[in-house]
Amino acid sequence: MNFNNILIGTDNVGQLSDYYTKILGEPAFRDDSYVSWQIGTGTVSVGAHSEVHGKNAMPGRFIWNMESDDVQADFARMKAAGAIVIKEPYSFDQQPSMWIATMADPDGNYFQLMSPFDPDSMGGGN
């Protein structure tokens, strides 16, 4: 299998589309219902969903991540573009080269920039 897309459901496609365009650049796809940005080999999409209304009451429940070779620089660019900052870039004492920064969209959904990591270091299988 190959993971390829996250769909962020909303009742305000226009607002999220404008926000993510400022943060991620011009979308790869846009129609009357959906907007999608290509990030590496996958996409993140924003679209209307009949079961989604208002802000996310539990934004930490589901957080999507983007891998970055330079978390601090990409974070600074996104912050300057108007990203809603939840947590500035930080690292861990046990892994000082691993950086994470957390942001949110206007619906309250969290997303993060993360340093690349070796999946083999996680143990387990596929």
Rosetta silent file (secondary structure, phi, psi, omega in degrees, C-alpha in Angstrom):
SEQUENCE: MNFNNILIGTDNVGQLSDYYTKILGEPAFRDDSYVSWQIGTGTVSVGAHSEVHGKNAMPGRFIWNMESDDVQADFARMKAAGAIVIKEPYSFDQQPSMWIATMADPDGNYFQLMSPFDPDSMGGGN
SCORE:     score description
SCORE:     0.000 S_00000001
   1 L     0.000  162.459  177.748    0.000    0.000    0.000 S_00000001
   2 L  -142.506  123.072  176.096    0.956    3.646   -0.365 S_00000001
   3 L   -72.603  133.866 -175.866   -0.496    6.536    1.620 S_00000001
   4 L  -133.866  -14.082 -174.411   -1.385    9.340   -0.778 S_00000001
   5 E  -158.045  146.077  168.121   -3.886   11.910    0.565 S_00000001
   6 E  -118.701  131.452  174.526   -5.399   13.643    3.554 S_00000001
   7 E  -107.859  120.920  176.262   -8.809   15.287    3.118 S_00000001
   8 E   -96.562  108.653  179.287   -9.568   18.075    5.576 S_00000001
   9 E   -77.398  143.595 -177.322  -13.339   18.362    5.774 S_00000001
  10 E  -155.586  163.370  169.605  -14.787   21.821    6.387 S_00000001
  11 L  -106.997   11.782  178.923  -17.859   23.948    6.026 S_00000001
  12 L  -139.864   68.958 -177.471  -15.688   26.848    4.861 S_00000001
  13 H   -57.291  -41.889 -177.636  -13.685   25.689    1.834 S_00000001
  14 H   -59.557  -46.089 -178.790  -12.917   29.260    0.746 S_00000001
  15 H   -65.082  -46.308 -179.815  -11.303   30.277    4.031 S_00000001
  16 H   -67.615  -37.960  177.576   -9.190   27.114    4.305 S_00000001
  17 H   -60.458  -46.268  178.482   -8.259   27.272    0.629 S_00000001
  18 H   -62.154  -43.563 -178.756   -7.031   30.861    1.027 S_00000001
  19 H   -62.167  -53.954 -177.618   -5.132   29.987    4.204 S_00000001
  20 H   -66.704  -28.170  174.921   -3.360   26.920    2.821 S_00000001
  21 H   -65.188  -40.291  176.087   -2.543   28.750   -0.411 S_00000001
  22 H   -62.761  -39.634 -174.368   -0.710   31.390    1.661 S_00000001
  23 H   -82.391  -42.572 -172.269    1.127   28.668    3.590 S_00000001
  24 H  -106.014  -11.665 -177.051    1.733   26.009    0.891 S_00000001
  25 L    96.634 -172.758 -177.143    1.581   27.988   -2.368 S_00000001
  26 L   -63.947  137.828 -179.395   -0.683   27.533   -5.346 S_00000001
  27 L   -70.526  155.847  176.270   -2.715   24.318   -5.311 S_00000001
  28 L   -80.272  -23.571 -177.844   -2.132   21.511   -7.793 S_00000001
  29 E  -147.398  142.795  176.326   -5.892   21.065   -8.238 S_00000001
  30 E  -153.698  133.253  168.710   -8.960   23.211   -7.663 S_00000001
  31 L  -140.279 -164.367 -176.228  -12.643   22.882   -8.535 S_00000001
  32 L   -69.408  -18.335 -174.876  -15.900   24.080   -6.965 S_00000001
  33 L  -116.245  -29.516 -172.375  -15.710   21.543   -4.120 S_00000001
  34 E  -134.577  150.182  174.325  -12.072   20.584   -3.501 S_00000001
  35 E  -134.398  135.277 -176.633   -8.605   22.115   -3.441 S_00000001
  36 E  -134.266  141.906  175.746   -5.416   19.999   -3.287 S_00000001
  37 E  -118.356  134.435  175.698   -1.719   20.692   -2.783 S_00000001
  38 E   -83.037  126.004  177.168    1.016   18.259   -3.783 S_00000001
  39 E  -129.886  105.747 -174.952    3.507   17.720   -0.950 S_00000001
  40 L    62.901 -127.339 -179.360    6.207   15.253   -1.882 S_00000001
  41 L   -93.502   -2.252 -178.583    4.465   12.129   -3.194 S_00000001
  42 E  -117.823  178.987  177.924    1.169   12.825   -1.441 S_00000001
  43 E  -132.290  154.216  169.441   -1.492   15.503   -1.362 S_00000001
  44 E  -117.809  129.957 -176.335   -3.437   17.408    1.232 S_00000001
  45 E  -122.395  151.379  174.267   -6.946   18.396    0.165 S_00000001
  46 E  -119.808  131.648 -179.983   -9.617   20.685    1.558 S_00000001
  47 E  -155.806  155.725  177.757  -13.229   19.944    0.773 S_00000001
  48 E   -66.447  141.586  177.752  -16.774   20.450    1.963 S_00000001
  49 L  -140.758  128.373 -174.342  -18.109   17.702    4.204 S_00000001
  50 L   -64.024  -20.849 -177.745  -21.712   17.448    5.365 S_00000001
  51 L   -99.067    7.021 -178.029  -20.698   16.195    8.826 S_00000001
  52 L  -115.892  125.446  179.409  -18.201   18.978    9.574 S_00000001
  53 L  -142.705  131.481  175.490  -19.310   22.304   11.028 S_00000001
  54 L    72.985 -162.478 -177.568  -17.319   25.011   12.773 S_00000001
  55 L   -77.302  154.476  176.491  -13.981   24.679   14.520 S_00000001
  56 L   -70.334  117.969 -178.590  -12.343   21.406   15.496 S_00000001
  57 L   -76.035  -17.502 -178.110  -13.148   20.835   19.180 S_00000001
  58 L  -135.970   68.918 -172.389  -10.265   18.361   19.585 S_00000001
  59 L   -64.194  -22.178  179.129   -7.401   19.523   17.341 S_00000001
  60 L   -80.892   -6.117 -177.564   -4.800   17.245   18.934 S_00000001
  61 L   -67.754  -38.398 -179.050   -6.713   14.087   18.035 S_00000001
  62 L  -136.038  117.663 -179.352   -5.438   14.024   14.461 S_00000001
  63 E  -125.036  125.761  177.395   -2.269   15.880   13.405 S_00000001
  64 E   -99.804  148.943 -172.163   -0.849   15.631    9.916 S_00000001
  65 E  -122.000  147.388  171.750    2.877   16.096    9.303 S_00000001
  66 E  -120.221  130.329  178.035    5.127   17.393    6.566 S_00000001
  67 E   -79.879  136.739 -179.240    8.749   16.329    6.476 S_00000001
  68 L  -137.194  135.408  175.108   11.241   19.189    6.119 S_00000001
  69 L   -73.877  -18.829 -179.842   15.017   19.202    5.747 S_00000001
  70 L  -141.307   81.281 -176.447   15.027   22.639    7.434 S_00000001
  71 H   -57.344  -44.075 -176.897   12.165   22.930    9.922 S_00000001
  72 H   -61.940  -44.553 -178.749   13.306   26.308   11.233 S_00000001
  73 H   -69.146  -44.502  178.972   13.474   27.927    7.766 S_00000001
  74 H   -65.665  -37.495  176.493   10.190   26.429    6.531 S_00000001
  75 H   -62.200  -46.481 -179.369    8.518   27.406    9.804 S_00000001
  76 H   -60.127  -40.793  179.001    9.779   30.990    9.496 S_00000001
  77 H   -64.715  -45.349 -179.725    8.459   31.185    5.919 S_00000001
  78 H   -66.689  -40.449  178.087    5.041   29.796    6.912 S_00000001
  79 H   -62.173  -44.186  178.816    4.825   32.053    9.971 S_00000001
  80 H   -63.669  -28.684  179.538    5.643   35.096    7.833 S_00000001
  81 L   -81.167   -6.074  177.570    2.911   33.994    5.394 S_00000001
  82 L   110.777   14.088  178.778    0.357   34.031    8.221 S_00000001
  83 L   -60.539  143.753  175.751    0.455   30.529    9.706 S_00000001
  84 E   -84.401  111.881 -174.371   -1.319   30.160   13.048 S_00000001
  85 E   -86.928  127.543  173.411    1.476   29.090   15.396 S_00000001
  86 E   -99.523  -45.330  178.932    0.725   26.579   18.139 S_00000001
  87 E  -147.773  124.176  176.655    4.328   25.713   19.051 S_00000001
  88 E   -60.669  162.066 -179.616    7.577   27.197   17.725 S_00000001
  89 E   -54.625  136.921  178.177   10.235   24.713   16.506 S_00000001
  90 E  -143.751  160.277  175.653   11.601   22.499   19.267 S_00000001
  91 E  -128.299  179.000 -177.295   13.794   19.412   19.556 S_00000001
  92 L  -112.830  145.265  177.457   14.214   16.639   22.099 S_00000001
  93 L   -56.729  -38.658 -177.689   17.120   16.075   24.495 S_00000001
  94 L   -74.521  -24.781 -179.732   17.310   12.451   23.310 S_00000001
  95 L  -139.015   76.521 -174.619   17.264   13.467   19.618 S_00000001
  96 L   -64.811  -16.621  178.452   18.600   17.026   19.259 S_00000001
  97 L   -89.688   -4.523  179.613   18.598   16.830   15.441 S_00000001
  98 L   -94.821  114.575 -178.412   14.859   16.022   15.335 S_00000001
  99 E  -112.066  144.867  176.996   12.826   19.241   15.059 S_00000001
 100 E  -138.087  140.431  171.838    9.051   19.714   15.210 S_00000001
 101 E  -134.394  137.916 -176.476    6.886   22.831   14.834 S_00000001
 102 E  -115.430  132.361  177.764    3.099   22.826   15.257 S_00000001
 103 E  -130.416  174.021  178.945    0.637   25.111   13.479 S_00000001
 104 E  -137.911  159.498  172.785   -3.131   25.201   12.977 S_00000001
 105 L   -99.780  174.133 -177.650   -5.558   26.205   10.256 S_00000001
 106 L   -60.751  -20.906  175.540   -8.561   28.524   10.795 S_00000001
 107 L   -84.261   -4.338  179.295  -10.789   25.501   11.584 S_00000001
 108 L    91.131    8.298  178.023   -8.390   24.541   14.391 S_00000001
 109 L   -77.674  133.506 -179.562   -6.842   21.495   12.688 S_00000001
 110 E   -88.537  145.389  169.881   -3.199   20.932   13.665 S_00000001
 111 E  -143.423  157.047 -175.027   -0.349   20.229   11.277 S_00000001
 112 E  -133.773  152.488  164.060    3.378   19.959   11.865 S_00000001
 113 E   -98.692  136.820 -179.340    6.737   20.346   10.216 S_00000001
 114 E  -136.999  144.231  172.154    9.109   17.547   11.203 S_00000001
 115 L   -63.913  149.930  175.753   12.736   16.701   10.512 S_00000001
 116 L   -61.815  148.019  174.650   13.198   13.590    8.361 S_00000001
 117 L  -138.640  160.240 -179.558   13.642   10.367   10.254 S_00000001
 118 L   -87.433  113.890 -179.815   14.577    6.844    9.355 S_00000001
 119 H   -57.116  -28.263  178.441   11.449    4.630    9.518 S_00000001
 120 H   -63.809  -23.482 -179.355   13.703    1.671   10.329 S_00000001
 121 H   -72.950  -12.424 -178.738   14.568    3.390   13.612 S_00000001
 122 H   -81.736  -15.830 -176.915   10.933    2.923   14.713 S_00000001
 123 L    75.848 -174.559  178.353   11.228   -0.867   14.858 S_00000001
 124 L    72.159 -166.784 -177.183    8.317   -3.122   13.970 S_00000001
 125 L  -118.780 -164.969 -179.038    7.215   -4.014   10.479 S_00000001
 126 L   -82.627    0.000    0.000    5.339   -2.482    7.586 S_00000001
